[in-house]
Short mmCIF file of C-alpha atoms and ligand atoms in Angstrom, two decimals:
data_model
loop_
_atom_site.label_atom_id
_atom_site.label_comp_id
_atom_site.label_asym_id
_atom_site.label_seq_id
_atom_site.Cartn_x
_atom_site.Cartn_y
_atom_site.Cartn_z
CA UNK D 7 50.67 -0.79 74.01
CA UNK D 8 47.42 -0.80 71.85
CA UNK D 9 45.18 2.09 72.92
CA UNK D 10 42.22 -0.03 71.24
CA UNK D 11 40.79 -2.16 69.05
CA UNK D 12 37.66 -2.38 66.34
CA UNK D 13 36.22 -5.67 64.82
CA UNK D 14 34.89 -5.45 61.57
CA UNK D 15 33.91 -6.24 57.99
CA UNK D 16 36.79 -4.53 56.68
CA UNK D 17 36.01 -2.97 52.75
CA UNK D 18 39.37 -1.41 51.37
CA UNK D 19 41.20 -1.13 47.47
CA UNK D 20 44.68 -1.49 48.15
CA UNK D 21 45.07 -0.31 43.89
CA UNK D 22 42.76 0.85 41.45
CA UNK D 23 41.26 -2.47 40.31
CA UNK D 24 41.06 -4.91 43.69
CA UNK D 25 38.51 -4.94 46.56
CA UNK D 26 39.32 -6.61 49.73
CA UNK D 27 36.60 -7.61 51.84
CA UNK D 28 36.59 -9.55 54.86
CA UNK D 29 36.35 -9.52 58.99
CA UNK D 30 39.46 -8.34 60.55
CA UNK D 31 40.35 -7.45 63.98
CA UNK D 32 42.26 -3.65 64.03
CA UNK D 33 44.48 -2.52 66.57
CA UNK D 34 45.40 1.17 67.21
CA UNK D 35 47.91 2.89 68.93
CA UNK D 36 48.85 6.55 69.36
CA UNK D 37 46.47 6.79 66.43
CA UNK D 38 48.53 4.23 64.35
CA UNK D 39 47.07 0.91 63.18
CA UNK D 40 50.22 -1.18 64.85
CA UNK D 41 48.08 -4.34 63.71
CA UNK D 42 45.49 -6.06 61.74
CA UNK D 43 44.31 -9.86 61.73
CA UNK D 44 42.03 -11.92 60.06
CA UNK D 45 38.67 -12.36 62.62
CA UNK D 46 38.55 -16.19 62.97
CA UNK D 47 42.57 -16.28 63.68
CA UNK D 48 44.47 -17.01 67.07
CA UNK D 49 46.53 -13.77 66.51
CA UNK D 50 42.50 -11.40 66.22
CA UNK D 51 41.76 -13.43 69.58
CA UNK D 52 45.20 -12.40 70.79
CA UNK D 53 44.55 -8.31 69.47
CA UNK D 54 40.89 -8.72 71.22
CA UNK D 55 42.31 -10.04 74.74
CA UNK D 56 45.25 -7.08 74.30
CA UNK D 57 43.18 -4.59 73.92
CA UNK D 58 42.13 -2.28 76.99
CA UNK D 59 39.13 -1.36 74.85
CA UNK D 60 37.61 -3.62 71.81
CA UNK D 61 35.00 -2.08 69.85
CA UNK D 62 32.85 -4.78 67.86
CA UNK D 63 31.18 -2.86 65.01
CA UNK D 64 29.12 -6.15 64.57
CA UNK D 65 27.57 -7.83 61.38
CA UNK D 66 25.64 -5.33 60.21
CA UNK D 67 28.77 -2.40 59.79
CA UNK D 68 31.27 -2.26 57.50
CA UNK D 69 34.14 0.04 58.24
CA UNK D 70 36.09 1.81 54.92
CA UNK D 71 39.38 4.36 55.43
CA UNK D 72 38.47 7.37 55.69
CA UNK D 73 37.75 9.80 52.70
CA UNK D 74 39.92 11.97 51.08
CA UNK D 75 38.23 15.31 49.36
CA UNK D 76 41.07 16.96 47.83
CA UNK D 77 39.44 20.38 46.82
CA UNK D 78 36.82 22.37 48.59
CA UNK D 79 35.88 26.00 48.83
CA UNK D 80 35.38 26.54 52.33
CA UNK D 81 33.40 30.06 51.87
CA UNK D 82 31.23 28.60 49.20
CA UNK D 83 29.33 26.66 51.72
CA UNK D 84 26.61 29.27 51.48
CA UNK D 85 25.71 28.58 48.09
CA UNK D 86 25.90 24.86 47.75
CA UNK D 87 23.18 23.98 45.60
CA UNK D 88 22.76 26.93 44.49
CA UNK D 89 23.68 29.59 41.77
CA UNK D 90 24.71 26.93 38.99
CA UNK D 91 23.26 28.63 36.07
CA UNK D 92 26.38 30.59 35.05
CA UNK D 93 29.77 29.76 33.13
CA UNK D 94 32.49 30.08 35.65
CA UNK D 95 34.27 33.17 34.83
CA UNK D 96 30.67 34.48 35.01
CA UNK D 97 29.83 32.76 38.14
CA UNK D 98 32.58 33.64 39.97
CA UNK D 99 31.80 37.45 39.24
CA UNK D 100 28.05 37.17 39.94
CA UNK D 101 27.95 35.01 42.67
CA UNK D 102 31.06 33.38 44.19
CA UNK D 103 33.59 36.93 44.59
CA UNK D 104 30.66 38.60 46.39
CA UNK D 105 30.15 35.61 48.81
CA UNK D 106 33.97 34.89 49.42
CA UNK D 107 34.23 38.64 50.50
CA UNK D 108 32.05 38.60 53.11
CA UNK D 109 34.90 36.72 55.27
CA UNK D 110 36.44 39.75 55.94
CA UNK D 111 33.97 39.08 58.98
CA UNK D 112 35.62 36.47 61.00
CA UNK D 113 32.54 35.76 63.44
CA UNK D 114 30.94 34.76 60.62
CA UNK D 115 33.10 32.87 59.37
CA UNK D 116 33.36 30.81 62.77
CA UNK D 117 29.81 30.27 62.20
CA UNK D 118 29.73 28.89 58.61
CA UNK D 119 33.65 27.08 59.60
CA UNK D 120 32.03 25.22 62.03
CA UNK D 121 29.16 23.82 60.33
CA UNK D 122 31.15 23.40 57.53
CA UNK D 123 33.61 21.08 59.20
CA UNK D 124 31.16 19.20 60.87
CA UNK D 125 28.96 18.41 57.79
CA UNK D 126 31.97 16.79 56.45
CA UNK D 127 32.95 15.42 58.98
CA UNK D 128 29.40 13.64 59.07
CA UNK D 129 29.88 12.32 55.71
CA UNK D 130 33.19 10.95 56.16
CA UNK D 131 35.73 13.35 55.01
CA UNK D 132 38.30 12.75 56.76
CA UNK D 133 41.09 14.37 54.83
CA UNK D 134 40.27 17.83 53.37
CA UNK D 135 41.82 19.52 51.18
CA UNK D 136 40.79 23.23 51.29
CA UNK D 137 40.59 26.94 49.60
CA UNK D 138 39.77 29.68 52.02
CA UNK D 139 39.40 33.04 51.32
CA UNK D 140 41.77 35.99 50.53
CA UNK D 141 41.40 37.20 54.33
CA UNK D 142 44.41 35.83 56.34
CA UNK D 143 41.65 35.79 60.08
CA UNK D 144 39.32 33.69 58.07
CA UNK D 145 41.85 31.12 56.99
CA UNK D 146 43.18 31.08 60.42
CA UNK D 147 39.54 30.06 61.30
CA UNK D 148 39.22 27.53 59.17
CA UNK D 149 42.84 25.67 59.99
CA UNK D 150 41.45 26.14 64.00
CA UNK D 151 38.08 25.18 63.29
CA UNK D 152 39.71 21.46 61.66
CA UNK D 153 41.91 21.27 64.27
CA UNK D 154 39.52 21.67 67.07
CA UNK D 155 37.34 19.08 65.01
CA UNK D 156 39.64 17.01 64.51
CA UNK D 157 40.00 16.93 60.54
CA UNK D 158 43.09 16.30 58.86
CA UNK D 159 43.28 19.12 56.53
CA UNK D 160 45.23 21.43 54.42
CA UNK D 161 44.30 24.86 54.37
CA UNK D 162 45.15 27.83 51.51
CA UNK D 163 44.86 31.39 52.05
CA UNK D 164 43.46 32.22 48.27
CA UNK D 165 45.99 34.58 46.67
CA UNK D 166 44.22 36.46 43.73
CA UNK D 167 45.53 39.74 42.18
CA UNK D 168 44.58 40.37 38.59
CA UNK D 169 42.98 43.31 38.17
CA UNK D 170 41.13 42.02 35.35
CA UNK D 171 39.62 38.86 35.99
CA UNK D 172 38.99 40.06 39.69
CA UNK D 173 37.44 43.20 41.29
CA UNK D 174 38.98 45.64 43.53
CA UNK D 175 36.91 44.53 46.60
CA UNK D 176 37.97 41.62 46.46
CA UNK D 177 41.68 40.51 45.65
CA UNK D 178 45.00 41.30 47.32
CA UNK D 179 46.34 44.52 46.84
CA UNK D 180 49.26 43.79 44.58
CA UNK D 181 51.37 40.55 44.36
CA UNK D 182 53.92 41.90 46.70
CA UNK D 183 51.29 42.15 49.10
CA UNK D 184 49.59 38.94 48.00
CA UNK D 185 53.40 36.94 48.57
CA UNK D 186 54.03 38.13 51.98
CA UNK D 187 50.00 37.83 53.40
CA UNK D 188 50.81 34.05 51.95
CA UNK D 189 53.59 33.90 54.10
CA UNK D 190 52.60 34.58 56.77
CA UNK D 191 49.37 32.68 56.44
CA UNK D 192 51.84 29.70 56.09
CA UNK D 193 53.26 30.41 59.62
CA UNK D 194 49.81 31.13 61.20
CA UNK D 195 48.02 27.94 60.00
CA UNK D 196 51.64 25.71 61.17
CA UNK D 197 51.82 27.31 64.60
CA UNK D 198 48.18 26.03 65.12
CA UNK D 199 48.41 22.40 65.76
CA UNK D 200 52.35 22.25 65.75
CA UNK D 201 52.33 19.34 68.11
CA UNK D 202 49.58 16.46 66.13
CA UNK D 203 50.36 18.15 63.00
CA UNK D 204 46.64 17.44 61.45
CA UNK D 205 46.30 20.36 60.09
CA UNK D 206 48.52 22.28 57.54
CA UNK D 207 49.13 25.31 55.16
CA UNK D 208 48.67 25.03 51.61
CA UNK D 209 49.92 27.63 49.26
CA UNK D 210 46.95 28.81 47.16
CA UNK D 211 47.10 30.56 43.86
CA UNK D 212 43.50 30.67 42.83
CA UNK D 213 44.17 30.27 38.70
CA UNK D 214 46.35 31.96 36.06
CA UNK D 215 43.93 34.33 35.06
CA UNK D 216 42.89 35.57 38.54
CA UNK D 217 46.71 35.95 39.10
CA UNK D 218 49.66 38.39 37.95
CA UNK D 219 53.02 36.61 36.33
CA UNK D 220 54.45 38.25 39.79
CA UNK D 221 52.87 37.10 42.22
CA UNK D 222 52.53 33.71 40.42
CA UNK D 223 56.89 33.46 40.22
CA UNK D 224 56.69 35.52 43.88
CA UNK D 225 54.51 32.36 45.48
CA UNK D 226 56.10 29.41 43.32
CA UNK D 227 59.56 30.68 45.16
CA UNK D 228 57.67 30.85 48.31
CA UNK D 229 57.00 27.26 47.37
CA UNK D 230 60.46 26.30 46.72
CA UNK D 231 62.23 28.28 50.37
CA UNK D 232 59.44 26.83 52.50
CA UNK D 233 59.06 23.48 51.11
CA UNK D 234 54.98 24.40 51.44
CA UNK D 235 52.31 22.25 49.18
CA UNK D 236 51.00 24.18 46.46
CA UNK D 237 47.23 23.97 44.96
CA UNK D 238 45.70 25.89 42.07
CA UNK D 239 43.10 25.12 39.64
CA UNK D 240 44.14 24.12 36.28
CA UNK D 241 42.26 24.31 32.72
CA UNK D 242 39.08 23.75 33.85
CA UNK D 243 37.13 25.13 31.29
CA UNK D 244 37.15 25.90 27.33
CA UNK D 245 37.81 29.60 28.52
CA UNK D 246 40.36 28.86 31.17
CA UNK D 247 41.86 27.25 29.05
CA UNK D 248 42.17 29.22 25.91
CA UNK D 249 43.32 32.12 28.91
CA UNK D 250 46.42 30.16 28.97
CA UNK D 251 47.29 29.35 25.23
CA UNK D 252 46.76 33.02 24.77
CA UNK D 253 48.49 34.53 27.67
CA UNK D 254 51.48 32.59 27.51
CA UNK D 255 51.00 30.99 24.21
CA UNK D 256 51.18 27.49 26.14
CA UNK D 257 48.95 24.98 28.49
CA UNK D 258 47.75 26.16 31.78
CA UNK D 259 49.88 23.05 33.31
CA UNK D 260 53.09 24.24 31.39
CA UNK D 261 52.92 28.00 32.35
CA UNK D 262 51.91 26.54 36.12
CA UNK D 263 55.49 25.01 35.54
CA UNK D 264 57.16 27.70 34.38
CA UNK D 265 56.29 29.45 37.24
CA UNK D 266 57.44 27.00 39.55
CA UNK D 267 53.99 25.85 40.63
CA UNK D 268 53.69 22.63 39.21
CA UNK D 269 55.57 20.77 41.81
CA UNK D 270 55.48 17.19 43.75
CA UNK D 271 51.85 17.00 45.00
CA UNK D 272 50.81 19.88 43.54
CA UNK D 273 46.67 19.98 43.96
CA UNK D 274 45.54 21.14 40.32
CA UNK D 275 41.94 21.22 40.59
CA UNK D 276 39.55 20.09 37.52
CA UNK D 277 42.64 19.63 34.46
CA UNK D 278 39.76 18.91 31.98
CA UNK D 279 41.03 19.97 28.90
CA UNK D 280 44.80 18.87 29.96
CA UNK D 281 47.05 17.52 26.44
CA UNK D 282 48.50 14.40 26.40
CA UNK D 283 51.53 16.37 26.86
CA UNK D 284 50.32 17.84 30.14
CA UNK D 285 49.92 14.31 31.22
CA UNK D 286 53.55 13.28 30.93
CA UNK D 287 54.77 16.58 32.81
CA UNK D 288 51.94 16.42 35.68
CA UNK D 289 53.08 12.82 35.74
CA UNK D 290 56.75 13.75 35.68
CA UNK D 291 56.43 16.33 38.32
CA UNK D 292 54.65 14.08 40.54
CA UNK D 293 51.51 16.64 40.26
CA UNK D 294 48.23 15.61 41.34
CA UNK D 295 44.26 16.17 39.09
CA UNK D 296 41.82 16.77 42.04
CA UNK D 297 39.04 15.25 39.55
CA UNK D 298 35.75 17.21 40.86
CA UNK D 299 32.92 15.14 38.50
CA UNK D 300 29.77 17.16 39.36
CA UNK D 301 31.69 20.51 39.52
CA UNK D 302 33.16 19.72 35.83
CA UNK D 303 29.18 18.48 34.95
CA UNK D 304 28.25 22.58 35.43
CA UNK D 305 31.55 24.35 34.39
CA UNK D 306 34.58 21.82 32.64
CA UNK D 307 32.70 21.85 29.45
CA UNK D 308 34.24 18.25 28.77
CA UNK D 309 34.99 15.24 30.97
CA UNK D 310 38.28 14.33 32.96
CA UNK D 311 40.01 11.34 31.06
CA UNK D 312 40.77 9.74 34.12
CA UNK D 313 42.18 6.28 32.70
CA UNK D 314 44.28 8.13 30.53
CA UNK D 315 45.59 10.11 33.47
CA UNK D 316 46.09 6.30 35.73
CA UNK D 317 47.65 4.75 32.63
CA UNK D 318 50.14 7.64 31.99
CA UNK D 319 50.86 7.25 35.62
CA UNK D 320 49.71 10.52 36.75
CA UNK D 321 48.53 10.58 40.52
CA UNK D 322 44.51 11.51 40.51
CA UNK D 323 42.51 12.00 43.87
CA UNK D 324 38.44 13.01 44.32
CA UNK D 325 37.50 16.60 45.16
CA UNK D 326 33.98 18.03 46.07
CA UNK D 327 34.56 21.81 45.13
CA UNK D 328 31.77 22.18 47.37
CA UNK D 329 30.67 25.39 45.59
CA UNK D 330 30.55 24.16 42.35
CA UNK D 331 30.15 20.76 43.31
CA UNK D 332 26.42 20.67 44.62
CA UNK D 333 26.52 18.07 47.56
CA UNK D 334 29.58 17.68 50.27
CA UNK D 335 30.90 14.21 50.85
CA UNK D 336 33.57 12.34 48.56
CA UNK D 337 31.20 9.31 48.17
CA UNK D 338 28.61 10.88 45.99
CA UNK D 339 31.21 12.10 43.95
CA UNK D 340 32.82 7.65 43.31
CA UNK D 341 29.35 7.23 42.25
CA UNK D 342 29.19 10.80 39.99
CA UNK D 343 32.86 9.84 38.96
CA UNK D 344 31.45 6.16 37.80
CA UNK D 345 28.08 8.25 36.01
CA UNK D 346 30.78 10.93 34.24
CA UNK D 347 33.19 8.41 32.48
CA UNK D 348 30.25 6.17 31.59
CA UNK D 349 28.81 9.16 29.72
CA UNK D 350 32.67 10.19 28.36
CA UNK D 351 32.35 6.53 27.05
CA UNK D 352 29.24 6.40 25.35
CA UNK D 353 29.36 10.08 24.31
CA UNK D 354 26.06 12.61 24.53
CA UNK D 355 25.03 13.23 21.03
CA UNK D 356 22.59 10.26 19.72
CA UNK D 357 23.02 12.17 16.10
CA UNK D 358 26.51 10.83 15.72
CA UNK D 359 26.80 7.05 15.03
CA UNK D 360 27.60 5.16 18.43
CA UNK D 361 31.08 4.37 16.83
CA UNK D 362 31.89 8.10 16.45
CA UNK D 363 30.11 9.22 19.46
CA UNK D 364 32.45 7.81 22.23
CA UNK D 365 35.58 7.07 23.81
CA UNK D 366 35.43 3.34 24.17
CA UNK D 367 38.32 2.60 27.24
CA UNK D 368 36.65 5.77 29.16
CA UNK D 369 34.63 4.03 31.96
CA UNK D 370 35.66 3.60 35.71
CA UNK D 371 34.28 1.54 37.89
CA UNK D 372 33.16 1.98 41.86
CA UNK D 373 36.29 -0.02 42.88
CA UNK D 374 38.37 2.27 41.02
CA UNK D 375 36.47 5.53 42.01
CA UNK D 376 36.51 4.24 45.71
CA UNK D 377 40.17 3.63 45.49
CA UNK D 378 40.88 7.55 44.05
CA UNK D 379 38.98 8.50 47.24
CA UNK D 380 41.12 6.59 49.42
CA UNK D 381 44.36 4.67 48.58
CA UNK D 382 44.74 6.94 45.36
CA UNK D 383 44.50 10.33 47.34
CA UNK D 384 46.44 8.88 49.88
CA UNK D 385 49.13 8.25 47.75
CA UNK D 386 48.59 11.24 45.57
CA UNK D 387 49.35 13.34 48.52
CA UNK D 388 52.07 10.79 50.00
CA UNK D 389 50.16 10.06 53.19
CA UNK D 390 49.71 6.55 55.16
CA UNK D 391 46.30 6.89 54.72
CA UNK D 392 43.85 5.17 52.30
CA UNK D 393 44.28 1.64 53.33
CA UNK D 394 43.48 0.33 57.31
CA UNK D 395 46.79 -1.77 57.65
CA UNK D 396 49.60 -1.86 60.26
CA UNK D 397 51.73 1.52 59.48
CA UNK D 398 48.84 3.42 58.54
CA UNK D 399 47.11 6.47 60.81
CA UNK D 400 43.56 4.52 61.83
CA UNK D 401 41.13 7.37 59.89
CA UNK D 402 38.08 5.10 58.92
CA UNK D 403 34.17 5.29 59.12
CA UNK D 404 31.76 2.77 59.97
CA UNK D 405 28.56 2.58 57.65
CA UNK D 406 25.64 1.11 58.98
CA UNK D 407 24.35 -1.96 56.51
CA UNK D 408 20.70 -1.61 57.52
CA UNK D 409 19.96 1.49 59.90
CA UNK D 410 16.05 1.96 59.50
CA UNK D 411 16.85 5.98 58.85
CA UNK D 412 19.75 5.14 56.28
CA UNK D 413 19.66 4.55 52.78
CA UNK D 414 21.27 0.81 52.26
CA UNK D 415 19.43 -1.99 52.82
CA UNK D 416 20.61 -5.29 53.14
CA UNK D 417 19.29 -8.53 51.60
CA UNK D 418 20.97 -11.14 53.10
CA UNK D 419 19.48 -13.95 50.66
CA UNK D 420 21.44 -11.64 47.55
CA UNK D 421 23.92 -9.48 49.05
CA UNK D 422 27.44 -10.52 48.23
CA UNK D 423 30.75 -8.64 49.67
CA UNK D 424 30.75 -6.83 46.17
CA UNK D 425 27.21 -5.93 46.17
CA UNK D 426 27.43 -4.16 49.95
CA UNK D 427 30.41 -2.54 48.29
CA UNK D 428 28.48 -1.31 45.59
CA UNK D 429 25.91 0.11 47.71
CA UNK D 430 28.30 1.86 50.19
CA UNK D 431 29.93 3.69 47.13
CA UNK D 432 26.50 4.42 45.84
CA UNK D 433 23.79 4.96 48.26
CA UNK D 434 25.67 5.82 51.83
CA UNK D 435 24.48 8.83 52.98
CA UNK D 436 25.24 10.53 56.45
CA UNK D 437 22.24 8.87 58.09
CA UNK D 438 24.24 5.36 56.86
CA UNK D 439 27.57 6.78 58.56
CA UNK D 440 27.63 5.72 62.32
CA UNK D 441 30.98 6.48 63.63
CA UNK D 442 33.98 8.64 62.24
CA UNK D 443 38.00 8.56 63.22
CA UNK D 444 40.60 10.53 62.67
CA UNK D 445 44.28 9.47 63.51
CA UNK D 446 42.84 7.08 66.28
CA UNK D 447 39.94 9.70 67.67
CA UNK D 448 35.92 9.47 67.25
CA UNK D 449 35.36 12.74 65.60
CA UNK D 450 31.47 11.89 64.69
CA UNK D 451 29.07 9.42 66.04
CA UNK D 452 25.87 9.12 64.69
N1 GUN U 501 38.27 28.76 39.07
C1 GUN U 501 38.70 29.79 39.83
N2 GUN U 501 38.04 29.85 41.00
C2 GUN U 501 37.16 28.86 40.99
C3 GUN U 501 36.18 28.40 41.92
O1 GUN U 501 36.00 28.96 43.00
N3 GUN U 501 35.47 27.31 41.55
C4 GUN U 501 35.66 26.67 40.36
N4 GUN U 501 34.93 25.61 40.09
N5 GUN U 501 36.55 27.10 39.47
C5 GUN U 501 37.29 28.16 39.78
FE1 FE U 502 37.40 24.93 42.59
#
């Protein structure tokens, strides 16, 4: 029995390289799509008559699935925007450590959760993938805070124990200590919203160098006996990196491996200065390259090669960072994506010839950048989500074409289906974003 149904101009990219657009009728159920017709057909008229409730987004919507954000540093909300003058390793030290610590204090942390979580919301997030904070209350917060909002999420208590890349106020004790608060932070986040199952743990090395060789082989087993997704962040930088090759006289991805980390879905956050080799085994493995383009503009010191990555079959999704990243929502970062490869293609230094200064097959496009937001994280992650089609959870959001507060503006004597596109991927903003779901349920309405 269809619970409801929405009429609209339907924009999705089933695969990296195809937009479909077109007006569709969608029925949900139990927050599955259970079917999907073409508008003008007898079997939409059929849906439309079926449905107890039809919601007709009109001409001037277009409704896109919902957007996947596969890294984001919950307790760096505070400095969004700000504090972006450092390299990481300095950063982190200076700005980010202090910050993070304050979550000891869990009212605050409802506070910032909250807003948070709703921001996102706003701008269409509807999948989030997310770092806490050391504290095991906070991350509780955080996994309740989604759940009461309604957010499909994964969150990850951040286990950190190094004692010299991080600072005795702020990392766990040891990594025996740092293995079993991950534990049970596993349990507390899956006992939260046992029965929709939105929300779930995530286990959460922060990187090699903030972590000890024992509690990195303590939490890959922890990975292996409780079957729990794993996330991490992996050579981001020149000096993460070189960290690696000199600790273990190998790649960051390979020494992930070693320690069990680098497993199906794996989150590795950043991989900018991944080998070809590291490709073929995050490929293998069935790992997944969060690619965070604005983050990796202040701190990667070099630009994802993203078709490299799609061509060597290696899953890639879209992450904000948040933190690092400058502006929440996954939409700024297709266009920033799009704006990162084009420079990767060109290259940056007008002193080298134009034929040494590039990497000719480096450029995305918005179709492909909207598709690692969607149908690419989706799959990434193995979720029915990404695509609004019968067997898929109904997470979508409805962008207004003309809304005189928005951003897009519609010129109905040039606008095309690929133009609109174009300026969804680009432009949207949350004043463009009317309605949000999640698994069948408004969760924002403009
Ligand atoms: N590497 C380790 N921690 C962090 C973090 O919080 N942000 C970024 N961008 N890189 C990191
Ligand atoms: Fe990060």
């Amino acid at each position: 029995m269809t619970d409801f149904s929405v009429e609209a101009n339907r924009f999705q990219t089933p695969d990296a390289s195809t937009l479909q657009a077109g007006r569709v009728v969608i029925a949900v159920a139990g927050g599955e799509i259970i079917a999907v017709a073409p508008a003008d057909t007898a079997a939409a008229a059929e849906l439309r008559t079926q449905s107890p409730d039809h919601i007709d987004l009109g001409p001037d919507t277009v409704l896109i699935p919902g957007l996947i954000d596969l890294h984001i540093h919950a307790p760096q909300w505070q400095q969004l925007g700000t504090a972006l003058d450092l390299p990481v390793q300095d950063w982190l030290q200076t700005y980010t450590f202090p910050l993070e610590a304050r979550f000891t204090d869990t009212a605050m942390a409802e506070v910032v959760y909250r807003d948070l979580v709703a921001t996102l919301l706003a701008h269409g997030t509807t999948t989030a993938v997310y770092f806490a904070s050391v504290h095991e209350p906070a991350t509780v917060v955080l996994a309740e805070t989604c759940a009461a909002a309604g957010q499909r999420a994964f969150v990850g208590r951040v286990a950190m124990d190094h004692p010299e890349a991080t600072p005795d106020w702020y990392r766990d004790a040891d990594a025996a200590t740092g293995v079993l608060a991950s534990a049970r932070s596993i349990d507390a986040v899956r006992a939260i919203d046992a029965g929709r199952g939105l929300v779930e743990p995530i286990i959460t090395p922060r990187f090699l160098p903030a972590c000890t060789d024992q509690l990195l082989s303590g939490l890959g087993e922890l990975a292996e006996t409780t079957g729990t997704l794993v996330q991490t962040h992996c050579s981001e930088s020149d000096w993460h990196h070189a960290h690696a090759l000199e600790r273990f006289g190998t790649t960051d991805t390979s020494a992930l491996d070693r320690f069990g980390l680098l497993r199906n879905r794996t989150v590795l956050a950043h991989g900018n200065h991944i080998t070809d080799a590291d490709i073929a085994l995050i490929a293998d493995r069935g790992a997944v390259i969060g690619h965070c383009p604005v983050s990796n503009a202040y701190f990667a010191n070099a630009v994802l090669p993203v078709p490299e990555l799609l061509a060597a079959g290696a899953r890639v999704g879209l992450g904000t960072d948040i933190g690092a990243g400058v502006r929440p929502g996954v939409l700024q970062q297709c266009h920033e994506a799009v704006t990162m490869s084009r420079l990767r293609r060109d290259g940056v230094h007008a002193g080298l010839s134009s034929t040494e200064r590039g990497a000719p097959t480096a450029a995305i496009d918005t179709t492909t950048a909207f598709w690692l937001a969607t149908a690419g994280g989706a799959e990434a992650l193995d979720l029915a989500l990404g695509v609004l089609e019968p067997g898929y959870r109904f997470d979508a959001v409805a962008i207004d074409l003309d809304h005189r507060h928005g951003v897009i503006r519609r010129h109905t004597d040039l606008d095309d289906d690929e133009r609109l596109f174009e300026k969804v991927v680009r432009l949207a903003q949350t004043s463009d974003i009317e309605r949000v779901w999640v698994d069948g349920r408004t969760v924002h309405h403009r």
